[in-house]
Amino acid sequence: MRVRFWGTRGSIPVAMSSAEVQRKLVTALVAAAGRGLDTPGKARAFVERELDFSVSHTFGGNSSCVELETGDEDYTLCDVGSGARVFGNHVLATRGPAGHRFHVFMSHLHWDHIMGFPFFMPAYLPGNRIRIYGCHVQLEQAFRRQHAAPSFPVEFDQLGADIEFIVLQPGQPCEVGAMTVRTMLQQHSGDSYGYRFEHGGKSLVYTTDSEHRPEDFAQSEAFIAFFHRADLVIFDAMYSLADAVSVKADWGHSSNIVGVELCQLAQVRHLCLFHHEPALDDAALAKMLEETRRYEEITRTGNAVHVSAAYDGLEITL
Ligand SMILES: [Zn+2]
Ligand SMILES: [Zn+2]
């Protein structure tokens, strides 16, 4: 399985500010002083090898959208936040306008997770088939509502693709192609659901918009079982632990620290921090990643959990 991130920001898409672009340029130019970077090749090599990620890249601004590639012809997505716009355009540019099949698994129906759908071009084109899965009974209604006047100019019924909604029974596994999909109820305003995907001996958990209460042992046990020995867990790490247990308790999100603890107990191979807080810039997210890796190291009792932070464009092969 390969995972590709098209949108990684929580709650609302963000763009880098001019001030942040300038800060990166100044840092890069000072680092490059006297290095004789007089060709694009030399400059590119310097950027790729010598600058910190937070200077040479950005964690990206689109809201949640993650693609799972299984080697199958069909496309599989988790959520259709604003990253779905970029994904849809990529499909049309590389594989043509029609004849595509998409399976979309919805964590929940908050706006940041559905807002990319009206800009998902394959939905407008006849000859495409889109199946949208989720555990909320309002699944279809939420998609139709954001297309309705006065919020959007194109009604849902005008979309050209064949679109079907499939309401899943929470806790009951389903098969999509050669993939087994399990769901898990999560603590979040209006409920959200985590997904565990298994394919070809590899497993991936997508768990976003999920609040964990470390004092709730039954909840922790259930998640440790759900994450058990997963190759990758994509985890809602919107807050720091201090925020998650104090000011932002009950806001429906989790922290990097809780992510590490659950993944260590579940013997997960790779934890990927996801649904980044919109107020955090690249330097702050890089610092959070560094601190999370350090925390994982000093609390480790068994195998190491590799820790990364998702960014728009990141690919992970399981
Ligand atoms: Zn969200
Ligand atoms: Zn939410």
Tab-separated table of C-alpha atoms and ligand atoms in Angstrom:
chain	number	residue	atom	x	y	z
A	1	MET	CA	0.000	0.000	0.000
A	2	ARG	CA	1.103	3.524	-0.646
A	3	VAL	CA	-0.394	6.549	1.081
A	4	ARG	CA	-0.409	10.002	-0.457
A	5	PHE	CA	-1.417	13.112	1.481
A	6	TRP	CA	-3.366	15.781	-0.435
A	7	GLY	CA	-4.599	17.734	2.584
A	8	THR	CA	-3.199	17.660	6.115
A	9	ARG	CA	-4.431	20.818	7.876
A	10	GLY	CA	-7.138	20.737	10.529
A	11	SER	CA	-10.352	22.753	10.694
A	12	ILE	CA	-9.721	25.199	7.833
A	13	PRO	CA	-7.265	25.456	4.925
A	14	VAL	CA	-4.440	27.939	5.430
A	15	ALA	CA	-1.953	29.687	3.131
A	16	MET	CA	1.573	30.690	4.063
A	17	SER	CA	1.722	34.423	4.785
A	18	SER	CA	4.079	36.783	2.936
A	19	ALA	CA	5.931	37.321	6.199
A	20	GLU	CA	6.553	33.561	6.501
A	21	VAL	CA	7.783	33.320	2.897
A	22	GLN	CA	10.198	36.181	3.621
A	23	ARG	CA	11.436	34.559	6.825
A	24	LYS	CA	12.239	31.371	4.910
A	25	LEU	CA	14.021	33.263	2.130
A	26	VAL	CA	16.140	35.232	4.579
A	27	THR	CA	17.119	32.060	6.471
A	28	ALA	CA	17.966	30.264	3.216
A	29	LEU	CA	19.986	33.163	1.779
A	30	VAL	CA	22.046	33.546	4.935
A	31	ALA	CA	22.700	29.768	4.995
A	32	ALA	CA	23.748	29.896	1.318
A	33	ALA	CA	26.163	32.825	1.699
A	34	GLY	CA	29.562	32.086	0.165
A	35	ARG	CA	28.453	28.677	-1.173
A	36	GLY	CA	28.774	29.586	-4.872
A	37	LEU	CA	25.279	28.396	-5.791
A	38	ASP	CA	25.463	29.778	-9.318
A	39	THR	CA	23.438	27.123	-11.164
A	40	PRO	CA	19.875	25.836	-10.576
A	41	GLY	CA	21.312	22.346	-10.051
A	42	LYS	CA	23.651	23.452	-7.261
A	43	ALA	CA	20.914	25.559	-5.654
A	44	ARG	CA	18.454	22.658	-5.761
A	45	ALA	CA	20.930	20.231	-4.229
A	46	PHE	CA	21.630	22.720	-1.448
A	47	VAL	CA	17.914	23.232	-0.768
A	48	GLU	CA	17.224	19.496	-0.736
A	49	ARG	CA	20.204	18.384	1.336
A	50	GLU	CA	21.149	21.223	3.613
A	51	LEU	CA	18.141	23.301	4.560
A	52	ASP	CA	15.779	22.257	7.332
A	53	PHE	CA	12.410	20.955	6.191
A	54	SER	CA	10.612	23.945	7.744
A	55	VAL	CA	12.708	26.302	5.583
A	56	SER	CA	12.709	24.373	2.294
A	57	HIS	CA	9.132	23.035	2.456
A	58	THR	CA	5.776	23.744	4.027
A	59	PHE	CA	3.416	21.442	5.890
A	60	GLY	CA	0.803	22.574	3.462
A	61	GLY	CA	-2.494	24.236	3.716
A	62	ASN	CA	-5.283	22.008	2.402
A	63	SER	CA	-7.755	20.373	4.757
A	64	SER	CA	-7.991	16.586	5.207
A	65	CYS	CA	-7.721	14.341	2.160
A	66	VAL	CA	-5.600	11.174	2.058
A	67	GLU	CA	-5.252	8.723	-0.830
A	68	LEU	CA	-4.563	5.004	-0.381
A	69	GLU	CA	-3.006	3.270	-3.350
A	70	THR	CA	-3.421	-0.497	-3.335
A	71	GLY	CA	-2.286	-1.285	-6.856
A	72	ASP	CA	-5.948	-1.593	-7.851
A	73	GLU	CA	-7.387	0.535	-10.716
A	74	ASP	CA	-9.880	2.135	-8.306
A	75	TYR	CA	-8.957	5.151	-6.198
A	76	THR	CA	-9.473	5.109	-2.435
A	77	LEU	CA	-9.661	8.297	-0.369
A	78	CYS	CA	-10.179	9.234	3.252
A	79	ASP	CA	-12.170	12.466	3.504
A	80	VAL	CA	-12.661	15.118	0.857
A	81	GLY	CA	-11.374	18.308	2.457
A	82	SER	CA	-9.901	20.990	0.211
A	83	GLY	CA	-7.044	18.620	-0.738
A	84	ALA	CA	-9.591	16.697	-2.861
A	85	ARG	CA	-9.551	19.564	-5.383
A	86	VAL	CA	-5.830	19.041	-6.040
A	87	PHE	CA	-6.232	15.250	-6.094
A	88	GLY	CA	-9.133	15.436	-8.608
A	89	ASN	CA	-7.167	17.718	-10.926
A	90	HIS	CA	-4.192	15.359	-10.712
A	91	VAL	CA	-6.372	12.386	-11.740
A	92	LEU	CA	-7.798	14.255	-14.737
A	93	ALA	CA	-4.357	15.497	-15.825
A	94	THR	CA	-2.691	12.090	-15.611
A	95	ARG	CA	-5.477	9.615	-16.453
A	96	GLY	CA	-8.010	11.586	-18.502
A	97	PRO	CA	-11.533	12.833	-17.754
A	98	ALA	CA	-13.638	9.690	-17.352
A	99	GLY	CA	-13.794	5.995	-16.553
A	100	HIS	CA	-12.569	6.389	-12.976
A	101	ARG	CA	-13.943	4.737	-9.854
A	102	PHE	CA	-13.490	6.348	-6.452
A	103	HIS	CA	-14.151	4.945	-2.977
A	104	VAL	CA	-14.328	7.705	-0.366
A	105	PHE	CA	-14.359	6.916	3.374
A	106	MET	CA	-15.668	9.763	5.519
A	107	SER	CA	-14.433	10.210	9.085
A	108	HIS	CA	-17.365	12.574	9.702
A	109	LEU	CA	-19.236	15.403	8.054
A	110	HIS	CA	-17.665	18.540	9.500
A	111	TRP	CA	-17.089	21.152	6.860
A	112	ASP	CA	-13.294	20.863	6.689
A	113	HIS	CA	-13.728	17.200	5.652
A	114	ILE	CA	-16.338	17.701	2.885
A	115	MET	CA	-15.464	21.180	1.547
A	116	GLY	CA	-13.301	19.895	-1.325
A	117	PHE	CA	-16.139	17.930	-2.944
A	118	PRO	CA	-17.755	20.862	-4.840
A	119	PHE	CA	-14.300	21.435	-6.407
A	120	PHE	CA	-13.605	17.760	-7.128
A	121	MET	CA	-13.768	17.897	-10.919
A	122	PRO	CA	-14.279	14.149	-11.573
A	123	ALA	CA	-17.709	14.533	-9.873
A	124	TYR	CA	-18.833	16.793	-12.715
A	125	LEU	CA	-17.904	14.392	-15.498
A	126	PRO	CA	-20.176	11.597	-16.771
A	127	GLY	CA	-18.449	8.231	-16.889
A	128	ASN	CA	-16.993	8.498	-13.384
A	129	ARG	CA	-18.312	6.539	-10.435
A	130	ILE	CA	-18.005	7.751	-6.851
A	131	ARG	CA	-18.964	5.693	-3.812
A	132	ILE	CA	-19.016	7.604	-0.549
A	133	TYR	CA	-18.927	5.502	2.628
A	134	GLY	CA	-19.547	6.669	6.171
A	135	CYS	CA	-21.251	5.759	9.411
A	136	HIS	CA	-23.399	8.897	9.782
A	137	VAL	CA	-27.007	8.560	8.642
A	138	GLN	CA	-26.848	12.190	7.409
A	139	LEU	CA	-24.038	11.275	4.962
A	140	GLU	CA	-25.910	12.105	1.742
A	141	GLN	CA	-27.730	15.093	3.215
A	142	ALA	CA	-24.446	16.766	4.265
A	143	PHE	CA	-23.009	16.490	0.742
A	144	ARG	CA	-26.223	17.723	-0.885
A	145	ARG	CA	-26.574	20.644	1.510
A	146	GLN	CA	-23.224	22.246	0.688
A	147	HIS	CA	-24.153	22.246	-3.017
A	148	ALA	CA	-27.527	23.897	-2.378
A	149	ALA	CA	-28.373	27.590	-2.838
A	150	PRO	CA	-27.447	30.044	-1.451
A	151	SER	CA	-24.114	28.385	-0.575
A	152	PHE	CA	-23.019	27.087	-3.982
A	153	PRO	CA	-24.013	27.721	-7.620
A	154	VAL	CA	-24.189	24.083	-8.819
A	155	GLU	CA	-26.876	21.823	-7.347
A	156	PHE	CA	-25.833	18.302	-6.378
A	157	ASP	CA	-28.246	16.781	-8.941
A	158	GLN	CA	-26.385	18.564	-11.732
A	159	LEU	CA	-23.201	16.576	-11.071
A	160	GLY	CA	-22.463	14.279	-14.021
A	161	ALA	CA	-20.797	11.378	-12.217
A	162	ASP	CA	-22.670	8.376	-10.853
A	163	ILE	CA	-22.574	9.054	-7.090
A	164	GLU	CA	-23.700	6.578	-4.460
A	165	PHE	CA	-23.781	6.881	-0.662
A	166	ILE	CA	-23.222	3.819	1.505
A	167	VAL	CA	-23.981	4.049	5.211
A	168	LEU	CA	-21.809	1.542	7.084
A	169	GLN	CA	-22.716	-0.185	10.331
A	170	PRO	CA	-20.138	0.941	12.907
A	171	GLY	CA	-17.986	-1.958	14.034
A	172	GLN	CA	-18.984	-4.196	11.148
A	173	PRO	CA	-16.093	-4.900	8.740
A	174	CYS	CA	-16.651	-4.442	5.012
A	175	GLU	CA	-14.708	-5.471	1.910
A	176	VAL	CA	-13.867	-3.029	-0.859
A	177	GLY	CA	-11.968	-4.758	-3.655
A	178	ALA	CA	-9.197	-6.735	-1.970
A	179	MET	CA	-9.236	-4.429	1.056
A	180	THR	CA	-10.853	-5.092	4.435
A	181	VAL	CA	-12.141	-1.981	6.196
A	182	ARG	CA	-13.005	-1.738	9.891
A	183	THR	CA	-14.584	1.237	11.620
A	184	MET	CA	-14.316	2.634	15.127
A	185	LEU	CA	-16.526	5.182	16.874
A	186	GLN	CA	-14.495	8.164	18.126
A	187	GLN	CA	-15.116	10.943	20.635
A	188	HIS	CA	-15.876	14.125	18.675
A	189	SER	CA	-18.710	16.613	18.415
A	190	GLY	CA	-21.422	14.802	16.421
A	191	ASP	CA	-19.261	11.621	16.461
A	192	SER	CA	-16.451	10.662	14.111
A	193	TYR	CA	-15.145	7.298	12.943
A	194	GLY	CA	-11.673	5.886	12.536
A	195	TYR	CA	-10.881	3.390	9.763
A	196	ARG	CA	-8.503	0.475	9.710
A	197	PHE	CA	-7.601	-0.684	6.199
A	198	GLU	CA	-5.938	-4.043	5.575
A	199	HIS	CA	-4.537	-5.088	2.239
A	200	GLY	CA	-1.815	-7.508	1.153
A	201	GLY	CA	-0.626	-8.103	4.725
A	202	LYS	CA	-0.286	-4.372	5.483
A	203	SER	CA	-2.490	-2.280	7.724
A	204	LEU	CA	-3.204	1.403	8.007
A	205	VAL	CA	-5.327	3.282	10.535
A	206	TYR	CA	-6.817	6.674	9.657
A	207	THR	CA	-7.956	8.289	12.892
A	208	THR	CA	-8.687	11.993	12.799
A	209	ASP	CA	-10.931	14.354	14.764
A	210	SER	CA	-10.778	12.070	17.759
A	211	GLU	CA	-10.391	13.081	21.378
A	212	HIS	CA	-8.680	10.661	23.749
A	213	ARG	CA	-9.082	10.755	27.499
A	214	PRO	CA	-6.079	9.001	29.016
A	215	GLU	CA	-8.041	8.475	32.264
A	216	ASP	CA	-10.672	6.456	30.351
A	217	PHE	CA	-9.030	3.013	30.361
A	218	ALA	CA	-11.802	1.269	28.430
A	219	GLN	CA	-11.480	3.827	25.622
A	220	SER	CA	-7.667	3.495	25.558
A	221	GLU	CA	-7.876	-0.319	25.483
A	222	ALA	CA	-10.320	-0.200	22.566
A	223	PHE	CA	-8.000	2.073	20.559
A	224	ILE	CA	-4.900	0.025	21.385
A	225	ALA	CA	-6.735	-3.016	19.986
A	226	PHE	CA	-7.839	-1.045	16.911
A	227	PHE	CA	-4.260	0.188	16.247
A	228	HIS	CA	-2.670	-3.208	17.075
A	229	ARG	CA	0.583	-3.679	15.115
A	230	ALA	CA	-0.554	-1.325	12.338
A	231	ASP	CA	2.124	-0.399	9.815
A	232	LEU	CA	0.936	3.202	9.868
A	233	VAL	CA	-1.385	5.259	12.077
A	234	ILE	CA	-2.454	8.668	10.743
A	235	PHE	CA	-3.336	10.439	13.977
A	236	ASP	CA	-5.141	13.652	14.941
A	237	ALA	CA	-2.364	15.537	16.754
A	238	MET	CA	-3.894	18.960	16.535
A	239	TYR	CA	-2.891	20.055	20.021
A	240	SER	CA	0.011	19.827	22.410
A	241	LEU	CA	-0.712	17.707	25.490
A	242	ALA	CA	-0.988	20.835	27.664
A	243	ASP	CA	-3.672	22.255	25.372
A	244	ALA	CA	-5.465	18.925	25.040
A	245	VAL	CA	-5.856	18.410	28.792
A	246	SER	CA	-6.566	22.014	29.784
A	247	VAL	CA	-7.982	24.824	27.659
A	248	LYS	CA	-8.915	22.622	24.730
A	249	ALA	CA	-10.280	19.608	26.602
A	250	ASP	CA	-13.640	18.640	25.049
A	251	TRP	CA	-12.769	20.334	21.742
A	252	GLY	CA	-12.744	16.912	20.110
A	253	HIS	CA	-9.062	16.585	19.172
A	254	SER	CA	-5.976	14.873	20.489
A	255	SER	CA	-2.271	15.472	21.018
A	256	ASN	CA	1.080	14.224	19.757
A	257	ILE	CA	1.870	12.779	23.209
A	258	VAL	CA	-1.284	10.664	23.409
A	259	GLY	CA	-0.525	9.497	19.858
A	260	VAL	CA	2.919	8.257	20.917
A	261	GLU	CA	1.568	6.482	24.011
A	262	LEU	CA	-1.224	4.664	22.171
A	263	CYS	CA	1.080	3.675	19.292
A	264	GLN	CA	3.776	2.388	21.669
A	265	LEU	CA	1.240	0.250	23.546
A	266	ALA	CA	-0.247	-1.002	20.257
A	267	GLN	CA	3.231	-1.757	18.800
A	268	VAL	CA	2.581	0.420	15.776
A	269	ARG	CA	5.447	0.809	13.306
A	270	HIS	CA	4.897	4.373	12.129
A	271	LEU	CA	2.906	7.251	13.641
A	272	CYS	CA	2.110	10.137	11.325
A	273	LEU	CA	0.906	13.371	12.957
A	274	PHE	CA	-2.051	14.825	11.061
A	275	HIS	CA	-4.834	17.487	11.111
A	276	HIS	CA	-2.402	20.261	12.021
A	277	GLU	CA	-3.652	23.230	14.020
A	278	PRO	CA	-4.137	26.176	11.582
A	279	ALA	CA	-2.450	28.614	13.998
A	280	LEU	CA	0.876	26.704	13.848
A	281	ASP	CA	3.413	27.777	11.222
A	282	ASP	CA	6.027	25.483	9.690
A	283	ALA	CA	8.636	26.251	12.350
A	284	ALA	CA	6.162	25.428	15.136
A	285	LEU	CA	5.094	22.169	13.446
A	286	ALA	CA	8.748	21.167	12.902
A	287	LYS	CA	9.408	21.826	16.588
A	288	MET	CA	6.392	19.742	17.577
A	289	LEU	CA	7.660	16.863	15.408
A	290	GLU	CA	11.106	17.073	16.993
A	291	GLU	CA	9.622	17.057	20.501
A	292	THR	CA	7.359	14.124	19.625
A	293	ARG	CA	10.346	12.093	18.367
A	294	ARG	CA	12.268	12.910	21.524
A	295	TYR	CA	9.297	11.900	23.706
A	296	GLU	CA	8.989	8.611	21.797
A	297	GLU	CA	12.688	7.926	22.374
A	298	ILE	CA	12.740	8.596	26.112
A	299	THR	CA	9.518	6.675	26.834
A	300	ARG	CA	10.338	3.705	24.584
A	301	THR	CA	10.228	0.282	26.189
A	302	GLY	CA	9.796	-1.957	23.139
A	303	ASN	CA	10.366	-1.410	19.423
A	304	ALA	CA	10.781	2.128	18.162
A	305	VAL	CA	7.732	3.876	16.706
A	306	HIS	CA	8.850	5.936	13.736
A	307	VAL	CA	7.251	9.397	13.970
A	308	SER	CA	6.593	11.746	11.057
A	309	ALA	CA	4.372	14.765	10.424
A	310	ALA	CA	2.110	14.773	7.380
A	311	TYR	CA	2.407	17.487	4.755
A	312	ASP	CA	0.584	18.034	1.487
A	313	GLY	CA	2.517	15.944	-1.054
A	314	LEU	CA	3.998	13.432	1.413
A	315	GLU	CA	4.002	9.803	0.252
A	316	ILE	CA	4.510	6.821	2.545
A	317	THR	CA	4.983	3.279	1.254
A	318	LEU	CA	3.988	0.547	3.700
B	1	ZN	ZN	-11.417	18.271	11.104
B	2	ZN	ZN	-14.411	17.592	13.128
